[in-house]
XYZ file of C-alpha atoms in Angstrom:
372
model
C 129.496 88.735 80.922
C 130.646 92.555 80.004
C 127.563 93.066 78.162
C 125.304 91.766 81.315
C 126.930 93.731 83.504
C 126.582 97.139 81.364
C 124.159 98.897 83.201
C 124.785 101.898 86.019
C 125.852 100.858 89.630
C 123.475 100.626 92.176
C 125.464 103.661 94.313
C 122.867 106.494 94.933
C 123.450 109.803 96.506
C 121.856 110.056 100.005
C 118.050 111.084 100.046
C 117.990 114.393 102.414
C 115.296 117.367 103.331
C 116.324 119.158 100.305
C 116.029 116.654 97.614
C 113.768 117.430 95.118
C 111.074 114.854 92.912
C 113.163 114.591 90.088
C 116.857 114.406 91.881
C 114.081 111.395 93.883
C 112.534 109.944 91.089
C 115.916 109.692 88.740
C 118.238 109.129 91.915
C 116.515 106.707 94.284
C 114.252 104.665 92.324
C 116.496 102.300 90.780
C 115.235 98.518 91.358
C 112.044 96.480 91.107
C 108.660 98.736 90.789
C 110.775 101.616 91.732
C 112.715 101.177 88.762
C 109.448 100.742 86.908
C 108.296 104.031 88.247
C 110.960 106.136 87.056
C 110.791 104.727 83.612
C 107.272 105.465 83.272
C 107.528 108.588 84.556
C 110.999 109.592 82.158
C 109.191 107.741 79.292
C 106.297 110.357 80.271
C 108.358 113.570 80.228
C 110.921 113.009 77.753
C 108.350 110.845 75.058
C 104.610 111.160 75.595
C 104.682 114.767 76.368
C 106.464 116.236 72.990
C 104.379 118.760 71.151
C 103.524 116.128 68.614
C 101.881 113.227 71.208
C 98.310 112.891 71.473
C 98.159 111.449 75.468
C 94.898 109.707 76.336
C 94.717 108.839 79.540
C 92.315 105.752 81.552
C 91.025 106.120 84.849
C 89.781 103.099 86.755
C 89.579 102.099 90.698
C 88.373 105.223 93.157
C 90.486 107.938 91.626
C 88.620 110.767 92.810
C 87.267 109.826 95.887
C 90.755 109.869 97.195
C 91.610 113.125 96.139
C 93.367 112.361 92.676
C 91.456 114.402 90.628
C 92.495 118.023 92.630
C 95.925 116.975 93.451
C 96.704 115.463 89.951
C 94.251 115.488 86.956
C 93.687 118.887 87.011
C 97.119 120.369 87.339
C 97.954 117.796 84.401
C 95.184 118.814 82.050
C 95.934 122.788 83.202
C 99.529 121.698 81.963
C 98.076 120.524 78.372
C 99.620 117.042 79.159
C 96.182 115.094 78.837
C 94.478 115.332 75.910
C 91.625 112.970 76.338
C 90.090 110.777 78.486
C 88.046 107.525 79.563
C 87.126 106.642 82.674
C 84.432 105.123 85.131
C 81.093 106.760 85.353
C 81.813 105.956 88.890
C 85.237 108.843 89.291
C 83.191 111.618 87.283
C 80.140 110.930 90.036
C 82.300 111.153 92.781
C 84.242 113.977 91.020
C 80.698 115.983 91.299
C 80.414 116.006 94.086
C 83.661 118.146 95.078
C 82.422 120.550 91.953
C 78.951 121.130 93.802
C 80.226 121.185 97.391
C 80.437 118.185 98.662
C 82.603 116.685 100.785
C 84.244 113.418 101.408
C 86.442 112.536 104.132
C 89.551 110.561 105.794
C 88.544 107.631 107.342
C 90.036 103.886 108.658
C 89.164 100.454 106.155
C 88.607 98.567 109.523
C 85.196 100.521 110.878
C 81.962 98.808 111.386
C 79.952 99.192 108.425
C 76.820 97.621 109.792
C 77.581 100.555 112.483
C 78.040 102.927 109.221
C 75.289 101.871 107.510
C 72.287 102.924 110.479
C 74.308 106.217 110.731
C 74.115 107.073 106.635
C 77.836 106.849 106.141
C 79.346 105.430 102.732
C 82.766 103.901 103.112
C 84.946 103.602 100.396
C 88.071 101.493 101.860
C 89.176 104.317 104.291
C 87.336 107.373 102.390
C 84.073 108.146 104.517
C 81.239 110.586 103.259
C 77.498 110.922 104.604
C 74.758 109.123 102.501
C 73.012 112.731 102.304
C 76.248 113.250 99.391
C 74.738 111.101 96.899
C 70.975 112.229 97.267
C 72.252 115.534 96.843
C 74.509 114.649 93.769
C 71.424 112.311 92.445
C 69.573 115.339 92.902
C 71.694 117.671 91.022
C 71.903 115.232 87.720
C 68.206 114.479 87.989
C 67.416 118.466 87.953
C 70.336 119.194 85.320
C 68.825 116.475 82.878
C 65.870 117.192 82.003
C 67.540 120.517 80.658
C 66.917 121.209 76.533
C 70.161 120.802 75.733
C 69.978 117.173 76.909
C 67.028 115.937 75.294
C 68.707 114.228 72.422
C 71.050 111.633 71.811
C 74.418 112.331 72.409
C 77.866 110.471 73.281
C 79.058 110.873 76.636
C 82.382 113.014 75.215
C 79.849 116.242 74.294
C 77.638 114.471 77.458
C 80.463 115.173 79.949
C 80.985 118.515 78.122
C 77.530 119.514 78.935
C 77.907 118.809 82.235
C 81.162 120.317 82.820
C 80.124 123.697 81.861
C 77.279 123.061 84.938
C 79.735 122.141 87.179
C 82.078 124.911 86.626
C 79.537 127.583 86.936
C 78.206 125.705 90.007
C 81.912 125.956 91.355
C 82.251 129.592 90.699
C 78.864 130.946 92.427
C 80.310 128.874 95.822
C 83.268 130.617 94.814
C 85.582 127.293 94.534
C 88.485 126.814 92.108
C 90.087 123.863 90.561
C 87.940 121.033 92.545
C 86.036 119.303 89.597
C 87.833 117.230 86.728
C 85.081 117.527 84.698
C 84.621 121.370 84.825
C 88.896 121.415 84.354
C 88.002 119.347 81.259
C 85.556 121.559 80.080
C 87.111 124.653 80.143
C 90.600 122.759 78.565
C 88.804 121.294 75.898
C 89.802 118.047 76.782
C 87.307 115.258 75.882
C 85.601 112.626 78.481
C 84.549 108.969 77.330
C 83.013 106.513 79.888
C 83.376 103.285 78.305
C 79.907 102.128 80.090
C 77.518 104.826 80.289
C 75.113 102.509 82.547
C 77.382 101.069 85.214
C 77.797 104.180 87.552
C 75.059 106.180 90.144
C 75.219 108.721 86.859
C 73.861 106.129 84.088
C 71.417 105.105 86.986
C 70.034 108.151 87.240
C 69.575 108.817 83.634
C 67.612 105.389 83.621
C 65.256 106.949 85.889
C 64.897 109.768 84.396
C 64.136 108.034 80.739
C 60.978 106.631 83.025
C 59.594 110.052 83.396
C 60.416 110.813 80.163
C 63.731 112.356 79.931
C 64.798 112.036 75.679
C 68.274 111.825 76.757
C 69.698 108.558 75.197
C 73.615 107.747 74.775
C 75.379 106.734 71.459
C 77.891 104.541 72.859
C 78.818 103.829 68.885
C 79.524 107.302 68.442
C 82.490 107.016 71.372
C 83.549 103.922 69.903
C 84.355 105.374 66.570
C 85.045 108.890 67.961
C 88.110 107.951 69.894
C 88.849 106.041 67.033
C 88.786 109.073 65.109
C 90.811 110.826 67.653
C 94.401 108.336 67.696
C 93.965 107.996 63.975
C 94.015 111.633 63.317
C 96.925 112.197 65.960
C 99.218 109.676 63.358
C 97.643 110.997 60.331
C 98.587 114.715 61.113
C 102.035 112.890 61.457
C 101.878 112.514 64.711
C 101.811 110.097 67.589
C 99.497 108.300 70.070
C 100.604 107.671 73.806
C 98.348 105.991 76.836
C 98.494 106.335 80.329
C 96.728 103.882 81.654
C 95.899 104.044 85.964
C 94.264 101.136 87.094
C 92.812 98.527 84.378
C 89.337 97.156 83.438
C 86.864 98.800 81.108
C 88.489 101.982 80.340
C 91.813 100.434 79.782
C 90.642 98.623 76.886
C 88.421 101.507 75.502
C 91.567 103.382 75.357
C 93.494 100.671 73.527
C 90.740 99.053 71.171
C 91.146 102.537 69.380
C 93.899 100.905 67.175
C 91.819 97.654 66.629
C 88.931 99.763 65.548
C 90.628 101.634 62.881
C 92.972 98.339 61.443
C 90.585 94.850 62.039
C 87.067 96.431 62.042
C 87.211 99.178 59.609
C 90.115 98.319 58.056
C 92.215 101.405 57.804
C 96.149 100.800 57.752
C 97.657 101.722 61.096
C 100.369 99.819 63.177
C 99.195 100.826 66.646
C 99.628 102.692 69.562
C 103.233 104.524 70.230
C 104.102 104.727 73.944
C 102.398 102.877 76.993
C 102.792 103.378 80.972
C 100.506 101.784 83.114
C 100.103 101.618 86.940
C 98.306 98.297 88.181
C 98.443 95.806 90.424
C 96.502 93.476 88.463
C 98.251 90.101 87.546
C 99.241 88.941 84.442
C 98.391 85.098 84.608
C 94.715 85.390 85.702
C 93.800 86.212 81.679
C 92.320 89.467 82.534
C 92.520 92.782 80.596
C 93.704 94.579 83.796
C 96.897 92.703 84.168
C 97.435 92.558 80.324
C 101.043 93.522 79.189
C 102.082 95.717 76.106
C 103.822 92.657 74.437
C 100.047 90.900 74.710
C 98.516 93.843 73.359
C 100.789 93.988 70.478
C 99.477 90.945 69.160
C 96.213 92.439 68.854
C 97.323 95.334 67.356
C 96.597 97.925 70.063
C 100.498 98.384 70.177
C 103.127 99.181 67.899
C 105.442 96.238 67.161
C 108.323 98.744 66.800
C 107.468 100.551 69.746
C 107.290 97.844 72.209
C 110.550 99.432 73.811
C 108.692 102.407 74.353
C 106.007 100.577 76.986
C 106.295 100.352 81.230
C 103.915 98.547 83.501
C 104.930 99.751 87.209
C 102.964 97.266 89.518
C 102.101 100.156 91.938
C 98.893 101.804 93.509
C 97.675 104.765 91.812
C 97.559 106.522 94.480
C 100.845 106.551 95.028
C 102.261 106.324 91.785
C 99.997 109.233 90.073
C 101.182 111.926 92.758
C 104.644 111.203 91.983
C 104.258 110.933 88.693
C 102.425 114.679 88.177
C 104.825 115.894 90.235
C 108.320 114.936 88.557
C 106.224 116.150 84.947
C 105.271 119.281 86.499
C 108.939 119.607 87.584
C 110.637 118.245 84.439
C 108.229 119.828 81.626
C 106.825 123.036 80.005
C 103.368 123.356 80.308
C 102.080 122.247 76.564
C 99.465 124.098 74.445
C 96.105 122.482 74.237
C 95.220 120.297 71.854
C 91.323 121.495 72.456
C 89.731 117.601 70.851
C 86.551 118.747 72.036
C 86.213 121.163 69.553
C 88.203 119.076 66.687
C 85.785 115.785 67.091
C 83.556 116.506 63.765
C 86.580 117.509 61.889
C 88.206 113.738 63.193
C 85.342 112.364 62.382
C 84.703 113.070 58.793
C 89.016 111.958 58.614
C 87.818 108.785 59.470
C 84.660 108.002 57.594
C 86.436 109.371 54.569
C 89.575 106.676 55.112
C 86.612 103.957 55.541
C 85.000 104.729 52.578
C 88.966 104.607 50.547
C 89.794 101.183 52.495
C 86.868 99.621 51.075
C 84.911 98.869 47.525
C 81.386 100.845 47.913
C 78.739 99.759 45.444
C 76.314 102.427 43.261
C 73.896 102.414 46.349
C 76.739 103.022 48.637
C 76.977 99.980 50.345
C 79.642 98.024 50.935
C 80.169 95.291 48.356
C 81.146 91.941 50.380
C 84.955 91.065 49.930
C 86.069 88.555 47.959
């Protein structure tokens, strides 16, 4: 009975006007997702964010549209706590159009969208922008496209690069600072994935332009085996590999099938990923990837068996777990240097082809002989 009764009491100090994140977060979160919070968010600080972590983070749901992206993905990338990145198509669209501009707006989730709809207003839950915002983003990737540098094939990492650079020079002739993710990416070095290229008003509009002849095509293998390339060179350089996961769905697993990419399909000996925190509200006993726990994921060997300790799911809206969140690492942490992946992807790569090419028996016309 001693031993179950071993943790802290429940007796915290009073919250007042003067208390500050981390006195919050450590203090006055101490039960149910609360609790959950300020374990991811010490596992964060005092794990993930040592020099020696390579942090890729997942964004799914409406990040950007509800400010995320300004408030807290770029003051954590400034900081050198992200180091890579897959998300939507959907948050770097919306993302533009702040870069460019643009502007969204508060609204109410209870208006008439029939109502909205004949005045050319978009509603996203209560976020509220005029129709004209997407023609004018549409127009800006349409005109940007057909650009030299983009008629080739390309994964979306040096894709999102490419248009980074565009929307950070766009940002600084309307003299605005600090308002796009992408252009924070760009000029961090910090790599961008979209796990599905085509399901986002950006892949739609490179569709259309591959009808009037744009060359631009996406190698979606290429961002399969670069990220790949990216965890296993954070653990081969002795390192480790830690996920922050907002939200669920597509990107969630692209950020995680990293470790069954490198051990089941190329067949390179790794254990799996080393620290996990995840914000959802996704539940676990529908099956779906979303509400999937670490302890699931170690059986497919996204996860490190050992590490499992080292793992928090906080059932908690982004949007209010992500401010706090940047806000108590901001507090709590030294800004870290760069990692700069961008730059480092060829070098990752080549790591990895050469560790294929050792895990398996390659015939004289350097195929792979089938195994026994």
């Amino acid at each position: 009975m001693k031993r179950l009764l071993a943790g802290a009491r429940i007796e915290p100090r009073p919250v007042t006007g003067t208390t500050t994140v981390c006195e919050l977060v450590d203090g006055a979160l101490l039960a149910y997702n609360g609790a959950r919070l300020r374990e991811a968010a010490q596992l964060f600080v005092r794990r993930m964010l040592e020099d020696d972590v390579t942090v890729g983070v997942s964004l799914s749901g409406a990040l950007t549209p509800a400010g995320l992206g300004m408030s807290c993905l770029i003051p954590l990338i400034e900081a050198g706590f992200v180091d890579w990145i897959v998300s939507t198509g959907a948050n770097l669209y919306h993302d533009t159009h702040f870069g460019i501009g643009l502007t969204m707006h508060r609204g109410r989730p209870d208006l008439d969208d029939v109502a909205l709809r004949k005045d050319g207003v978009v509603r996203i839950y209560d976020v509220v922008f005029d129709y004209a915002v997407l023609l004018d983003t549409d127009a800006f990737y349409r005109r940007i496209l057909f650009a030299p540098e983009f008629q080739r094939e390309m994964g979306t990492a040096e894709f999102h690069h490419l248009i980074g650079r565009v929307v950070a020079e766009r940002q600084r002739a309307l003299g605005l600072t600090r308002k796009s993710l992408l252009a924070a990416a760009w000029e961090q070095g910090v790599p961008v994935y979209t796990s599905s290229p085509g399901d986002s008003s950006i892949g739609m509009n490179v569709a259309a332009l591959a009808i009037e002849g744009c060359k631009l095509k996406i190698d979606v293998s290429r961002d399969v085996n670069e990220t790949a390339a990216i965890v296993l060179g954070a653990k081969r350089a002795g390192g480790k590999s830690g996920v922050l996961i907002l939200g669920g769905g597509s990107p969630k697993n692209f950020v995680l099938q990293t470790e069954p990419q490198v051990q089941e399909v190329l067949g390179i000996e790794e254990k799996g990923h080393d620290y996990y925190v995840q914000f959802t509200d996704a539940r676990v006993d529908t099956g779906g990837l979303s509400g999937a726990t670490p302890s699931e994921a170690v059986s497919w060997g996204k996860v490190d068996p050992d590490k499992l300790p080292d793992t928090v799911v906080c059932y908690c809206d982004s949007t209010i777990a992500l401010p706090l969140l940047t806000a108590y690492a901001l507090a709590a942490h030294p800004p870290r240097k760069a990692k700069r992946l961008y730059e480092r992807r060829e070098a990752l790569m080549e790591n990895l082809v050469r560790e294929y090419h050792q895990a398996h028996d390659f015939g004289p016309d350097g195929g792979l002989k089938p195994r026994p």
